[in-house]
Amino acid sequence: MSGLEQRRIMQPSAYAIIEPEEATRLIMGNVKAMEAEEVSLTQGIDRILAEDIYSSLDMPPFDTTAVDGYALIASDGLDKRQITGEQTAGRISGLRVEPGKAIRIMTGAPLPPGADAVIMVEQTSEQDGILEVQSRPSLGDNIRPRAQDIHEGQLILKAGMLIGPSELGLIATTGRASFKVVRRPRLAIVSTGDEIVEPGQPLEPGQIYDSNRFSLMSAITRAYAEPVPLGIAPDTEAGLRALIDEALQNYDGLITSGGVSVGKLDLMKDLLEAIGTIHFGRVNLKPGKPVTFVTMEKDGQTKPIFALPGFPVSSLVSFELFVRPAILKMGGRTHLQRPMVQARLLHPVSHSAERNEFVRAIVSLEYDTTSQSYHYTARTTGAQNSSRLLSMLGANALLRLAPSDRFLEEGQFVPAILLEQGEA
Ligand code: AMP
Ligand code: MG
């Protein structure tokens, strides 16, 4: 043992407890977006836009038909018409519709000049080049006029948006083959603890397998960032220091788990205090109270370090509340918070009288026959120990219970943060 390990004694934490909102404010004031890079349409999936996208064209770019049928003149009414040709998609036929005439037309084909309506094939019959219509066409029927959906110069997507199916399709619609996105933040992950062992290795007495690294890798990926696992650090100053240095040298930030409590070998806070700025070291939160946020200057850049508690649920809940929005901001996203709803408890809940508790729950929309309306209901996922990762399984929400709500009765409404749907 050397340095910190020897000097350190077990004593209550010296860090002030702050409210979760204050923790979020401190984090958000200290992280910023990565630089932009250009990607192709195929590379753009699940990336975050770094530029506003304006349409360079009208959509559709020409008057066209929404159906297969006949382009004609509405005022010819129910009269028979002579078919003078055919207009398929993707070319200009040069044909023109004259009074008493019609042109066969396919969906997506340019509307021939002269036509002011299209009648769908299902409402017609055709024999020996003569068209009979079964209903009277009206002006504009089945025509998609130029610029009906998008007009040239229109702002269609804003910087900070996540590129999903509709966003990517819209960019392609404008003809762009590449566009600017924010570089994905690369976040190093370090698990700490002398008892922590790599899965696949034999387990000696007193040891447990590393689960946090893998949970956090998944959570980081779902926040559209790139996780870089650096391995397991022992509870020694030198061991921790080596991995922290490696992380800050090569990556945009660091997420650690374990070693932030008040045990003799919980060295993280002392070590981080020596090398960076601790913005907070305790939050009024359950689970996750010792969550710690630090920034460090490295090569002219401010890099965040999130030191999460070791218990698997504590690390995931504190990730969800504090790290996820921070990573989204680093990734350039403007929409950072999860949706919240009010949910009616399906059973009584008692909880911590001192702390804001974030209880894992299954929230669903149900029809209430008494009030004849829909509302959200909540059922907790059983025992809420911070060691019990099974309490996260299937949970699609965190119920936020304030310290004053010590005993909650069945039927009471509580705020619920909606997470991605879990596997039930
Ligand atoms: P700590 O925050 O280091 O005091 O750890 C709290 C609890 O979480 C202890 O029971 C640890 O064994 C456990 N723990 C710490 N790190 C991990 C990890 N990476 N995977 C699973 N459990 C862990
Ligand atoms: Mg530990």
mmCIF file of N, CA and C in Angstrom, residues 39-48 162-165 168-169 171 179 181 184 224:
data_model
loop_
_atom_site.group_PDB
_atom_site.id
_atom_site.type_symbol
_atom_site.label_atom_id
_atom_site.label_comp_id
_atom_site.label_asym_id
_atom_site.label_seq_id
_atom_site.Cartn_x
_atom_site.Cartn_y
_atom_site.Cartn_z
ATOM 1 N N VAL A 39 -20.712 12.790 -43.133
ATOM 2 C CA VAL A 39 -20.948 11.356 -43.353
ATOM 3 C C VAL A 39 -21.870 11.159 -44.556
ATOM 4 N N SER A 40 -21.819 9.959 -45.102
ATOM 5 C CA SER A 40 -22.711 9.612 -46.211
ATOM 6 C C SER A 40 -24.070 9.216 -45.635
ATOM 7 N N LEU A 41 -25.048 9.101 -46.524
ATOM 8 C CA LEU A 41 -26.385 8.698 -46.065
ATOM 9 C C LEU A 41 -26.342 7.390 -45.287
ATOM 10 N N THR A 42 -25.614 6.410 -45.785
ATOM 11 C CA THR A 42 -25.581 5.110 -45.095
ATOM 12 C C THR A 42 -24.862 5.177 -43.760
ATOM 13 N N GLN A 43 -23.889 6.081 -43.651
ATOM 14 C CA GLN A 43 -23.203 6.221 -42.353
ATOM 15 C C GLN A 43 -24.021 7.066 -41.387
ATOM 16 N N GLY A 44 -25.077 7.689 -41.901
ATOM 17 C CA GLY A 44 -25.785 8.682 -41.097
ATOM 18 C C GLY A 44 -26.824 8.127 -40.138
ATOM 19 N N ILE A 45 -27.100 6.828 -40.239
ATOM 20 C CA ILE A 45 -28.136 6.222 -39.392
ATOM 21 C C ILE A 45 -27.775 6.379 -37.911
ATOM 22 N N ASP A 46 -28.728 6.846 -37.111
ATOM 23 C CA ASP A 46 -28.533 7.021 -35.666
ATOM 24 C C ASP A 46 -27.442 8.023 -35.306
ATOM 25 N N ARG A 47 -27.130 8.927 -36.232
ATOM 26 C CA ARG A 47 -26.188 9.993 -35.910
ATOM 27 C C ARG A 47 -26.987 11.261 -35.589
ATOM 28 N N ILE A 48 -26.293 12.279 -35.097
ATOM 29 C CA ILE A 48 -26.984 13.509 -34.712
ATOM 30 C C ILE A 48 -26.533 14.648 -35.625
ATOM 31 N N LEU A 162 -31.801 13.728 -34.007
ATOM 32 C CA LEU A 162 -31.312 12.356 -34.193
ATOM 33 C C LEU A 162 -31.807 11.851 -35.554
ATOM 34 N N ILE A 163 -30.906 11.247 -36.327
ATOM 35 C CA ILE A 163 -31.275 10.761 -37.655
ATOM 36 C C ILE A 163 -31.851 9.358 -37.556
ATOM 37 N N GLY A 164 -33.170 9.291 -37.684
ATOM 38 C CA GLY A 164 -33.878 8.010 -37.723
ATOM 39 C C GLY A 164 -34.456 7.810 -39.112
ATOM 40 N N PRO A 165 -35.422 6.897 -39.240
ATOM 41 C CA PRO A 165 -35.955 6.575 -40.566
ATOM 42 C C PRO A 165 -36.507 7.776 -41.335
ATOM 43 N N LEU A 168 -33.623 10.436 -42.184
ATOM 44 C CA LEU A 168 -32.695 9.996 -43.230
ATOM 45 C C LEU A 168 -33.381 10.034 -44.598
ATOM 46 N N GLY A 169 -34.631 9.588 -44.623
ATOM 47 C CA GLY A 169 -35.399 9.620 -45.865
ATOM 48 C C GLY A 169 -35.571 11.040 -46.383
ATOM 49 N N ILE A 171 -33.573 13.609 -45.880
ATOM 50 C CA ILE A 171 -32.305 14.126 -46.427
ATOM 51 C C ILE A 171 -32.100 13.571 -47.831
ATOM 52 N N PHE A 179 -23.870 14.700 -45.384
ATOM 53 C CA PHE A 179 -24.294 15.815 -44.525
ATOM 54 C C PHE A 179 -23.453 15.800 -43.258
ATOM 55 N N VAL A 181 -22.678 15.656 -39.308
ATOM 56 C CA VAL A 181 -23.168 15.165 -38.019
ATOM 57 C C VAL A 181 -22.116 15.499 -36.965
ATOM 58 N N ARG A 184 -19.292 11.183 -32.773
ATOM 59 C CA ARG A 184 -19.744 10.434 -31.596
ATOM 60 C C ARG A 184 -18.724 10.557 -30.478
ATOM 61 N N TYR A 224 -26.143 6.836 -28.200
ATOM 62 C CA TYR A 224 -25.534 7.211 -29.485
ATOM 63 C C TYR A 224 -24.083 7.650 -29.343
#
